Amino acid sequence: MSRTVTGTGATPLSDVGTVRWYRPDESLPETTDAGTPEEERANFEDAKETAREEIEAERERTRDLVGEDEAGVFDAHLQFLADPQIEASVEDGIDDGLAATAAVREAFADPITQFESMDGMMAERADDLRDVRNRLVRILTGSERIDLSALPAGTILLAERLTPSDTAQLDPSRVSGFATVEGGRTSHAAIFARSLGIPAVVGAGAGIEDIQEGTEVVIDGNAGEVIVDPDEAVRADAASGRDVEIHTDAVETTDGVSIEVAANVGTPAEIESAVEHGADGIGLFRTEFLFLNRGSPPSEDEQYEAIAETLSAFPDGRVVVRTLDIGGDKPIPYLDQAPEENPFLGERGIRRSLDSDADLFRTQLRALMRAAASEHGDGLSVMFPLVSTVDELDRALEAVDEVAADLEEADVEWARPEFGVMIETPSAVFMAEELATRVDFFSIGTNDLTQYVMATSRENDRISYLHDPRHPAVLRAIHRIVQVGHEHDCWVGMCGEMAGDPSLLKLLVGLGLDELSMSAITIPDVKAGVAATSQADAATLASDALAATTISDITQLLNQ
């Protein structure tokens, strides 16, 4: 008899398949005989080197298949692998007569427990530690790794949890979906699922633990449901859930208001996915990926070619390129980045471009202004990240003028693209009128804007109720930006996660956004949603939401 287990939907996809359980801990031997301390230390050092090579290879594969942001999780794995406290704990265990395998298990036990006691993304660090621990144990014991890349076609993978290295192996052509007992929408497994286009439900709890291997189930990543022994109608609906209708044309609301639906990209692979999912253009081109996994910055020509190639992928669309945004959670090893107690409130974004990275900024501006003169360069827009003051914007635009003069003097072909500001700080909201007189557009980064408006970390589940863009303060900030932008002939877009949330689409349409930019996989649903929405009705909803004073009131309005 059919039954349904509810969790958190991670992807707007569904499919049907046959269950296979993944229990990696059961495949690892518990103990090995100890040799001499010298032998065990040598074994540990050899295992670390092998693990490092594996992690680096997986990082590169993930970067190519999924994206630079997602691949960055393996940097944390490398840090844990070389953590001096963990290394010292392993050494102590070996000196006490333990085999390297047992010493590794003991050394990782307390850190894993500590992270598990935390909330949000910090709790998910426990999965990263497990990943590194299991890798070392597997190498030390000579155990074979379970190859998740070779699962039978039509597999629905069930697991207590999936680590980054687990999820990065999954082949979307073989895996019809997965569900986990643990995890949330911001877990690595959920993020990878969205990037890979795999239906997924996370945090389904104990309700999936008694599903037997070989059982037919449906994974509905939209509803967040695992349907066990589905009937024929449910199977048919789920099977069609992979066949997403792609809308390649621009869309407008039922009452004729056009809204651009674009993609956020950070790798060449994501550009291809954006085209395949019907993106009108690129609403956020993260240039950081050009600077990563290398020993020195990319040249002007390398940057020019990457941008010109992206423009050619959208010959009739707009490509919004964000200038280099490092600092915070985006370190680049070969740049001088001093440790900061709170990097999100430190030297990042335009602050570095106007100071320590001024030469890199000018080189990037040269590449961008040359690309604006290329075959499809009239579609190029450039935005500056984390602008907090009018002075920062003025200095950035002065750099643009100076670069233009240099190009002119050198007789290099160039053009001036649109310039805009990424609105991420409360100060930018308050100074919106002054900023709008200087630029062509605003793009709202709701992840950071929510974090700064609500004074809350998106990594802390204890106060996750505050890190929610539906809060009245955040909605009113968005409304002000749209209002001021339009008053000064600036178009206004949104490139934060809020833009791709189907449950908030009508509200965003009502607030008057001209453009929404998101992960490619959500574009078809958002385009379909825009085409089914009345802007007049949406404006009424937005007006009611802006008048509300609590998030519960706004949630109730959205649920209606």
XYZ file of C-alpha atoms in Angstrom:
560
model
C 0.000 0.000 0.000
C 1.295 3.442 -0.936
C 2.516 5.789 1.803
C 4.213 9.184 1.840
C 7.148 10.437 3.909
C 7.638 14.194 4.055
C 10.943 16.032 4.194
C 12.430 19.142 2.599
C 12.361 19.395 -1.169
C 15.763 20.346 -2.556
C 15.032 20.557 -6.293
C 11.955 21.428 -8.372
C 12.035 17.979 -10.002
C 10.442 14.568 -9.509
C 11.136 11.054 -10.759
C 10.462 7.415 -10.006
C 12.947 4.613 -9.456
C 14.139 1.667 -7.404
C 15.646 2.019 -3.942
C 19.233 1.296 -3.196
C 20.577 2.013 0.288
C 23.958 3.623 0.794
C 25.539 2.797 4.158
C 29.236 3.666 3.849
C 30.094 3.231 7.547
C 29.171 -0.458 7.360
C 31.855 -1.067 4.734
C 34.694 0.262 6.884
C 36.553 -2.132 9.210
C 36.366 -1.092 12.852
C 39.959 -1.906 13.849
C 43.317 -2.951 12.445
C 46.307 -4.421 14.229
C 48.803 -1.823 15.385
C 52.403 -1.842 14.236
C 55.155 0.157 15.845
C 54.494 3.877 16.408
C 56.974 4.682 13.662
C 55.138 2.389 11.211
C 51.738 3.809 12.152
C 52.944 7.395 11.789
C 54.309 6.552 8.349
C 50.987 4.899 7.448
C 49.137 8.023 8.566
C 51.376 10.349 6.547
C 50.957 8.170 3.434
C 47.181 8.099 3.926
C 47.081 11.880 4.264
C 48.967 12.337 1.005
C 46.672 9.921 -0.842
C 43.623 11.646 0.656
C 44.934 15.045 -0.412
C 45.352 13.847 -4.002
C 41.826 12.393 -4.005
C 40.278 15.561 -2.589
C 42.054 17.775 -5.101
C 40.880 15.549 -7.958
C 37.303 15.617 -6.664
C 37.452 19.369 -6.291
C 38.494 19.753 -9.910
C 35.786 17.359 -11.121
C 33.132 19.120 -9.056
C 34.231 22.513 -10.330
C 33.875 21.338 -13.928
C 30.549 19.535 -13.480
C 28.786 21.561 -10.798
C 30.455 24.907 -10.227
C 33.194 26.746 -8.391
C 31.050 27.687 -5.413
C 30.092 24.057 -4.808
C 33.644 22.828 -5.396
C 34.815 25.171 -2.660
C 33.581 22.728 -0.017
C 36.601 20.551 -0.761
C 38.871 23.401 0.332
C 37.434 22.879 3.810
C 38.229 19.168 3.509
C 41.855 19.987 2.746
C 41.942 22.274 5.780
C 40.523 19.561 8.032
C 43.024 17.085 6.606
C 45.875 19.382 7.668
C 44.285 20.620 10.909
C 47.113 20.722 13.492
C 44.841 19.805 16.410
C 43.500 16.728 14.635
C 46.995 15.762 13.514
C 48.294 16.131 17.073
C 45.438 14.025 18.403
C 46.219 11.259 15.890
C 49.892 11.390 16.852
C 48.991 11.122 20.544
C 46.789 8.101 19.867
C 49.562 6.394 17.929
C 52.036 7.125 20.738
C 49.563 5.480 23.138
C 49.756 2.271 21.094
C 46.774 2.676 18.747
C 46.845 1.740 15.105
C 46.594 4.752 12.807
C 43.035 3.705 11.887
C 41.841 3.747 15.496
C 43.756 6.948 16.204
C 42.028 8.679 13.282
C 38.608 7.562 14.522
C 39.330 8.901 18.008
C 40.839 12.167 16.766
C 37.768 13.011 14.676
C 35.163 11.921 17.238
C 35.135 15.044 19.431
C 35.240 17.609 16.583
C 32.344 15.830 14.864
C 30.326 15.867 18.095
C 31.096 19.557 18.623
C 29.906 20.536 15.163
C 26.804 18.361 15.495
C 25.814 20.374 18.572
C 25.761 23.570 16.508
C 23.130 24.752 14.057
C 22.800 25.504 10.389
C 25.830 25.375 8.129
C 28.152 24.957 11.100
C 26.367 21.692 11.939
C 26.915 20.579 8.365
C 30.672 20.830 8.974
C 30.226 17.548 10.846
C 29.528 15.930 7.469
C 32.755 17.405 6.099
C 34.680 15.925 9.035
C 33.025 12.532 8.549
C 33.956 12.695 4.898
C 37.636 13.284 5.686
C 37.650 10.687 8.495
C 36.034 7.996 6.352
C 38.414 8.713 3.517
C 41.444 8.268 5.790
C 40.043 5.095 7.350
C 39.259 3.630 3.939
C 42.785 4.362 2.693
C 44.444 3.048 5.853
C 42.465 -0.209 5.771
C 42.780 -0.689 2.013
C 38.996 -0.841 1.709
C 37.355 -0.376 -1.645
C 35.383 2.782 -2.127
C 31.697 2.359 -2.986
C 31.448 3.729 -6.525
C 28.334 5.907 -6.609
C 29.101 7.000 -10.157
C 28.258 3.508 -11.449
C 24.826 2.955 -9.864
C 22.262 1.190 -12.057
C 20.050 3.440 -14.145
C 16.819 4.324 -12.371
C 18.351 4.231 -8.876
C 16.707 6.083 -6.008
C 19.506 6.433 -3.474
C 18.572 6.454 0.218
C 21.090 7.303 2.937
C 21.285 8.642 6.437
C 23.279 11.507 4.931
C 25.340 12.195 1.834
C 28.700 13.912 2.147
C 30.039 16.255 -0.542
C 32.304 13.588 -2.008
C 29.340 11.185 -2.099
C 27.043 13.607 -3.904
C 29.721 14.788 -6.298
C 29.974 11.228 -7.656
C 26.296 10.962 -8.609
C 25.521 10.650 -12.303
C 22.195 12.344 -13.149
C 21.706 9.933 -16.043
C 21.730 6.995 -13.600
C 20.333 8.418 -10.367
C 16.622 9.207 -10.596
C 16.684 10.874 -7.180
C 17.800 10.583 -3.607
C 16.457 11.078 -0.109
C 18.331 11.456 3.161
C 17.353 11.016 6.788
C 19.367 14.097 7.816
C 20.068 17.399 6.122
C 18.446 20.666 5.155
C 17.954 22.841 2.090
C 21.369 24.469 2.594
C 23.226 21.171 3.027
C 25.902 20.277 0.514
C 23.783 17.384 -0.742
C 20.849 19.723 -1.471
C 23.051 22.300 -3.190
C 24.739 19.657 -5.341
C 21.343 18.149 -6.228
C 20.129 21.493 -7.567
C 23.290 21.999 -9.569
C 23.247 18.463 -10.990
C 19.487 18.485 -11.659
C 18.710 15.452 -9.486
C 15.321 15.197 -7.707
C 16.035 15.202 -3.988
C 14.350 15.274 -0.594
C 16.519 15.909 2.469
C 15.740 15.710 6.178
C 13.054 13.041 5.612
C 13.724 11.588 9.062
C 13.220 8.071 10.349
C 10.219 7.561 8.080
C 12.441 6.373 5.237
C 14.616 4.024 7.313
C 12.307 1.020 6.909
C 12.034 1.340 3.110
C 13.448 -1.885 1.770
C 16.056 -2.172 -0.972
C 14.359 -2.785 -4.318
C 11.177 -0.903 -3.404
C 9.775 1.428 -6.033
C 9.502 5.023 -4.816
C 8.847 8.491 -6.154
C 11.034 11.426 -5.162
C 9.078 14.672 -5.439
C 11.573 17.474 -4.894
C 8.880 20.104 -5.316
C 6.551 18.874 -2.600
C 9.346 17.416 -0.467
C 7.797 13.944 -0.549
C 9.050 10.373 -0.779
C 6.147 8.244 -2.025
C 6.578 4.529 -1.326
C 4.912 1.983 -3.671
C 3.219 4.675 -5.774
C 0.227 3.826 -7.927
C 0.351 4.021 -11.701
C -0.921 7.609 -11.905
C 1.653 8.896 -9.407
C 4.429 7.006 -11.209
C 3.412 8.503 -14.532
C 3.321 12.030 -13.100
C 6.719 11.586 -11.470
C 8.292 10.139 -14.604
C 7.207 13.224 -16.518
C 8.734 15.426 -13.813
C 12.121 15.159 -15.503
C 10.673 16.386 -18.786
C 10.654 20.066 -17.900
C 9.064 22.336 -20.481
C 11.688 24.841 -21.573
C 10.547 28.363 -22.435
C 13.184 29.921 -24.678
C 11.226 33.083 -25.413
C 10.949 36.022 -23.056
C 7.836 35.899 -20.862
C 5.340 38.424 -19.598
C 2.542 38.404 -17.065
C -1.074 37.807 -18.051
C -1.550 41.570 -18.217
C 1.476 42.195 -20.413
C 4.341 43.114 -18.073
C 7.663 41.709 -19.287
C 10.026 40.216 -16.710
C 13.498 39.038 -17.628
C 14.367 35.604 -16.214
C 18.126 35.102 -16.112
C 20.690 32.722 -14.631
C 23.407 33.029 -12.004
C 26.608 31.420 -13.287
C 30.100 30.807 -11.975
C 31.587 28.306 -14.434
C 31.511 27.607 -18.186
C 29.370 24.527 -17.463
C 26.749 26.704 -15.782
C 26.614 28.959 -18.846
C 25.736 25.941 -20.968
C 23.079 24.898 -18.448
C 21.603 28.409 -18.516
C 21.182 28.191 -22.282
C 19.651 24.707 -22.029
C 17.092 25.854 -19.421
C 15.911 28.819 -21.452
C 17.551 31.715 -19.609
C 16.965 35.107 -21.210
C 20.502 36.041 -20.243
C 22.935 36.067 -17.333
C 21.908 38.088 -14.299
C 25.035 37.319 -12.290
C 28.329 36.299 -13.891
C 30.684 35.567 -10.996
C 34.157 36.459 -12.250
C 35.819 34.831 -9.221
C 36.038 31.468 -11.011
C 38.516 32.998 -13.459
C 40.881 33.689 -10.549
C 40.651 30.352 -8.746
C 42.701 27.143 -9.061
C 45.736 28.911 -10.431
C 48.882 30.476 -9.051
C 48.401 33.978 -10.468
C 45.572 36.199 -11.705
C 44.172 35.733 -15.220
C 45.471 38.093 -17.870
C 43.399 40.829 -19.470
C 43.079 38.730 -22.626
C 41.910 35.654 -20.705
C 39.198 37.678 -19.022
C 38.196 39.340 -22.286
C 37.841 36.000 -24.042
C 35.753 34.470 -21.232
C 33.364 37.430 -21.192
C 33.111 37.683 -24.989
C 32.354 33.944 -25.183
C 29.573 34.320 -22.621
C 28.118 37.252 -24.554
C 28.054 35.118 -27.708
C 26.003 32.476 -25.869
C 23.267 35.095 -25.391
C 23.473 37.210 -28.557
C 20.051 38.755 -27.958
C 20.180 38.860 -24.164
C 21.862 40.710 -21.349
C 24.950 39.496 -19.466
C 25.533 41.134 -16.081
C 29.145 40.700 -14.987
C 30.045 41.314 -11.354
C 33.538 42.650 -10.840
C 35.827 40.614 -8.615
C 34.124 39.902 -5.287
C 36.548 38.245 -2.906
C 36.854 38.370 0.855
C 34.230 37.054 3.250
C 33.800 33.415 2.238
C 35.704 33.774 -1.057
C 39.448 33.634 -0.385
C 42.020 33.492 -3.208
C 45.316 32.012 -1.985
C 47.770 34.092 -4.060
C 46.241 37.432 -3.021
C 47.199 39.219 0.183
C 44.222 38.543 2.433
C 44.928 39.066 6.113
C 42.810 36.990 8.514
C 39.787 38.919 9.799
C 37.722 38.241 12.895
C 34.519 38.865 10.944
C 35.327 38.746 7.222
C 31.726 39.428 6.184
C 32.089 42.863 7.791
C 35.619 43.306 6.549
C 37.681 43.882 3.440
C 35.635 42.425 0.602
C 34.018 43.306 -2.729
C 34.510 46.856 -4.012
C 36.515 47.711 -0.874
C 39.381 45.536 -2.095
C 39.001 46.658 -5.712
C 39.570 50.260 -4.667
C 42.493 49.417 -2.398
C 44.639 46.272 -2.298
C 43.333 44.894 -5.609
C 43.289 48.185 -7.533
C 45.580 46.870 -10.285
C 43.445 43.746 -10.719
C 40.340 45.942 -10.857
C 41.759 48.097 -13.639
C 42.835 45.055 -15.619
C 39.350 43.632 -15.275
C 37.779 46.929 -16.347
C 39.997 46.946 -19.461
C 38.832 43.441 -20.354
C 35.186 44.379 -19.755
C 35.310 47.571 -21.801
C 37.018 45.754 -24.657
C 34.345 43.037 -24.463
C 31.668 45.747 -24.651
C 33.010 46.557 -28.111
C 32.950 42.913 -29.269
C 30.335 41.442 -31.607
C 27.645 41.011 -28.941
C 29.054 43.549 -26.501
C 25.954 45.738 -26.520
C 24.413 43.162 -24.149
C 27.093 43.670 -21.470
C 26.292 45.185 -18.075
C 28.836 45.537 -15.247
C 28.031 45.774 -11.559
C 30.118 46.619 -8.527
C 29.662 44.400 -5.437
C 29.051 45.464 -1.834
C 28.885 49.195 -2.468
C 28.212 50.934 0.847
C 28.898 54.601 0.081
C 28.526 57.120 -2.724
C 32.258 57.773 -2.474
C 33.006 54.113 -3.307
C 30.840 54.308 -6.410
C 32.393 57.617 -7.484
C 35.882 56.174 -7.121
C 34.901 53.081 -9.118
C 33.460 55.216 -11.909
C 36.575 57.423 -11.870
C 38.605 54.239 -12.450
C 36.317 53.467 -15.399
C 36.999 56.895 -16.901
C 40.742 56.524 -16.408
C 40.765 53.083 -18.034
C 38.713 54.462 -20.934
C 41.277 57.217 -21.436
C 44.119 54.666 -21.384
C 42.379 52.478 -23.970
C 41.691 55.484 -26.159
C 45.286 56.628 -25.973
C 46.516 53.125 -26.849
C 44.082 53.025 -29.804
C 42.366 49.910 -28.399
C 38.756 49.380 -29.443
C 36.420 49.762 -26.461
C 32.879 50.725 -25.511
C 31.195 51.792 -22.313
C 28.803 49.110 -20.990
C 25.945 49.686 -18.584
C 27.177 50.101 -15.038
C 25.226 49.192 -11.927
C 25.419 48.535 -8.213
C 24.763 45.295 -6.396
C 22.543 46.294 -3.483
C 23.622 44.260 -0.469
C 23.985 46.744 2.390
C 21.474 48.851 4.349
C 23.600 51.936 3.611
C 23.090 51.363 -0.131
C 19.337 51.219 0.480
C 19.400 54.534 2.371
C 21.605 56.181 -0.274
C 19.697 54.696 -3.212
C 18.696 58.054 -4.733
C 22.269 59.299 -4.891
C 23.489 55.970 -6.281
C 20.715 55.832 -8.884
C 21.766 59.152 -10.409
C 25.156 57.633 -11.208
C 24.304 54.180 -12.621
C 22.051 52.387 -15.096
C 20.717 49.606 -12.881
C 20.489 48.009 -9.454
C 20.745 44.283 -8.730
C 19.597 43.161 -5.281
C 21.651 40.461 -3.574
C 19.067 39.214 -1.085
C 21.348 36.749 0.711
C 23.685 39.434 2.050
C 21.016 42.145 2.213
C 18.930 39.965 4.536
C 22.002 39.126 6.607
C 22.924 42.770 7.096
C 19.406 44.195 7.500
C 18.454 41.578 10.106
C 21.912 41.420 11.766
C 21.867 37.632 11.534
C 24.172 34.997 10.108
C 22.648 32.713 7.516
C 24.821 29.958 9.018
C 23.118 29.980 12.422
C 19.921 27.952 12.661
C 19.275 29.193 16.194
C 18.254 32.511 14.671
C 17.272 31.217 11.228
C 13.832 32.727 11.714
C 15.526 36.110 11.318
C 17.468 35.236 8.172
C 14.383 35.269 5.975
C 13.855 37.758 3.117
C 10.117 37.772 3.847
C 10.664 39.893 6.946
C 8.939 43.283 6.679
C 12.235 45.181 6.991
C 13.785 43.295 4.071
C 10.665 43.611 1.893
C 10.520 47.335 2.562
C 14.206 47.667 1.655
C 13.563 45.831 -1.638
C 10.515 48.006 -2.308
C 12.523 51.183 -1.745
C 15.245 50.070 -4.138
C 12.707 49.261 -6.876
C 10.837 52.520 -6.308
C 13.940 54.728 -6.329
C 15.497 52.851 -9.235
C 12.431 53.341 -11.422
C 12.151 57.010 -10.455
C 15.653 57.501 -11.858
C 15.264 55.297 -14.960
C 17.300 52.426 -13.511
C 16.094 48.912 -14.165
C 16.107 46.750 -11.043
C 16.946 43.059 -10.848
C 17.442 40.468 -8.119
C 20.151 37.812 -8.070
C 19.833 36.348 -4.561
C 18.245 32.998 -3.710
C 14.909 34.742 -3.143
C 14.632 35.299 -6.912
C 14.387 31.570 -7.611
C 11.864 30.684 -4.892
C 8.559 29.852 -6.656
C 6.576 30.527 -3.476
C 7.743 34.166 -3.552
C 7.358 34.779 -7.283
C 4.013 36.592 -7.137
C 5.316 38.860 -4.374
C 8.407 39.752 -6.418
C 6.316 40.462 -9.495
C 4.108 42.701 -7.350
C 7.136 44.571 -5.974
C 7.985 45.551 -9.547
C 11.253 43.719 -10.212
C 12.303 43.979 -13.877
C 14.604 40.963 -13.779
C 14.990 37.801 -11.699
C 18.206 35.782 -11.790
C 18.618 32.296 -10.291
C 20.042 28.784 -10.595
C 19.399 27.488 -14.104
C 17.343 24.529 -12.938
C 14.600 26.791 -11.545
C 14.237 28.951 -14.671
C 11.523 26.885 -16.425
C 9.273 26.934 -13.347
C 9.766 30.657 -12.789
C 9.054 31.466 -16.437
C 5.886 29.397 -16.295
C 4.940 31.165 -13.076
C 5.449 34.625 -14.561
C 3.255 33.712 -17.546
C 0.464 32.630 -15.166
C 0.635 35.708 -12.910
C -1.358 38.913 -13.119
C 0.830 41.882 -12.284
C -2.184 43.780 -10.995
C -3.085 40.992 -8.568
C 0.569 40.644 -7.595
C 0.780 44.370 -6.853
C -2.164 44.033 -4.457
C -0.385 41.190 -2.666
C 2.818 43.248 -2.452
C 0.916 46.245 -1.074
C -0.642 44.083 1.638
C 2.735 42.538 2.456
C 4.421 45.938 2.746
C 1.707 47.041 5.171
C 2.270 43.981 7.374
C 4.403 44.309 10.486
C 5.314 40.681 11.239
C 6.643 37.806 9.192
C 3.719 35.638 10.319
C 1.325 38.139 8.725
C 3.310 38.034 5.489
C 3.492 34.242 5.555
C -0.277 34.097 5.950
C -0.727 36.422 2.961
C 1.569 34.254 0.827
C -0.209 31.065 1.870
C -3.541 32.541 0.837
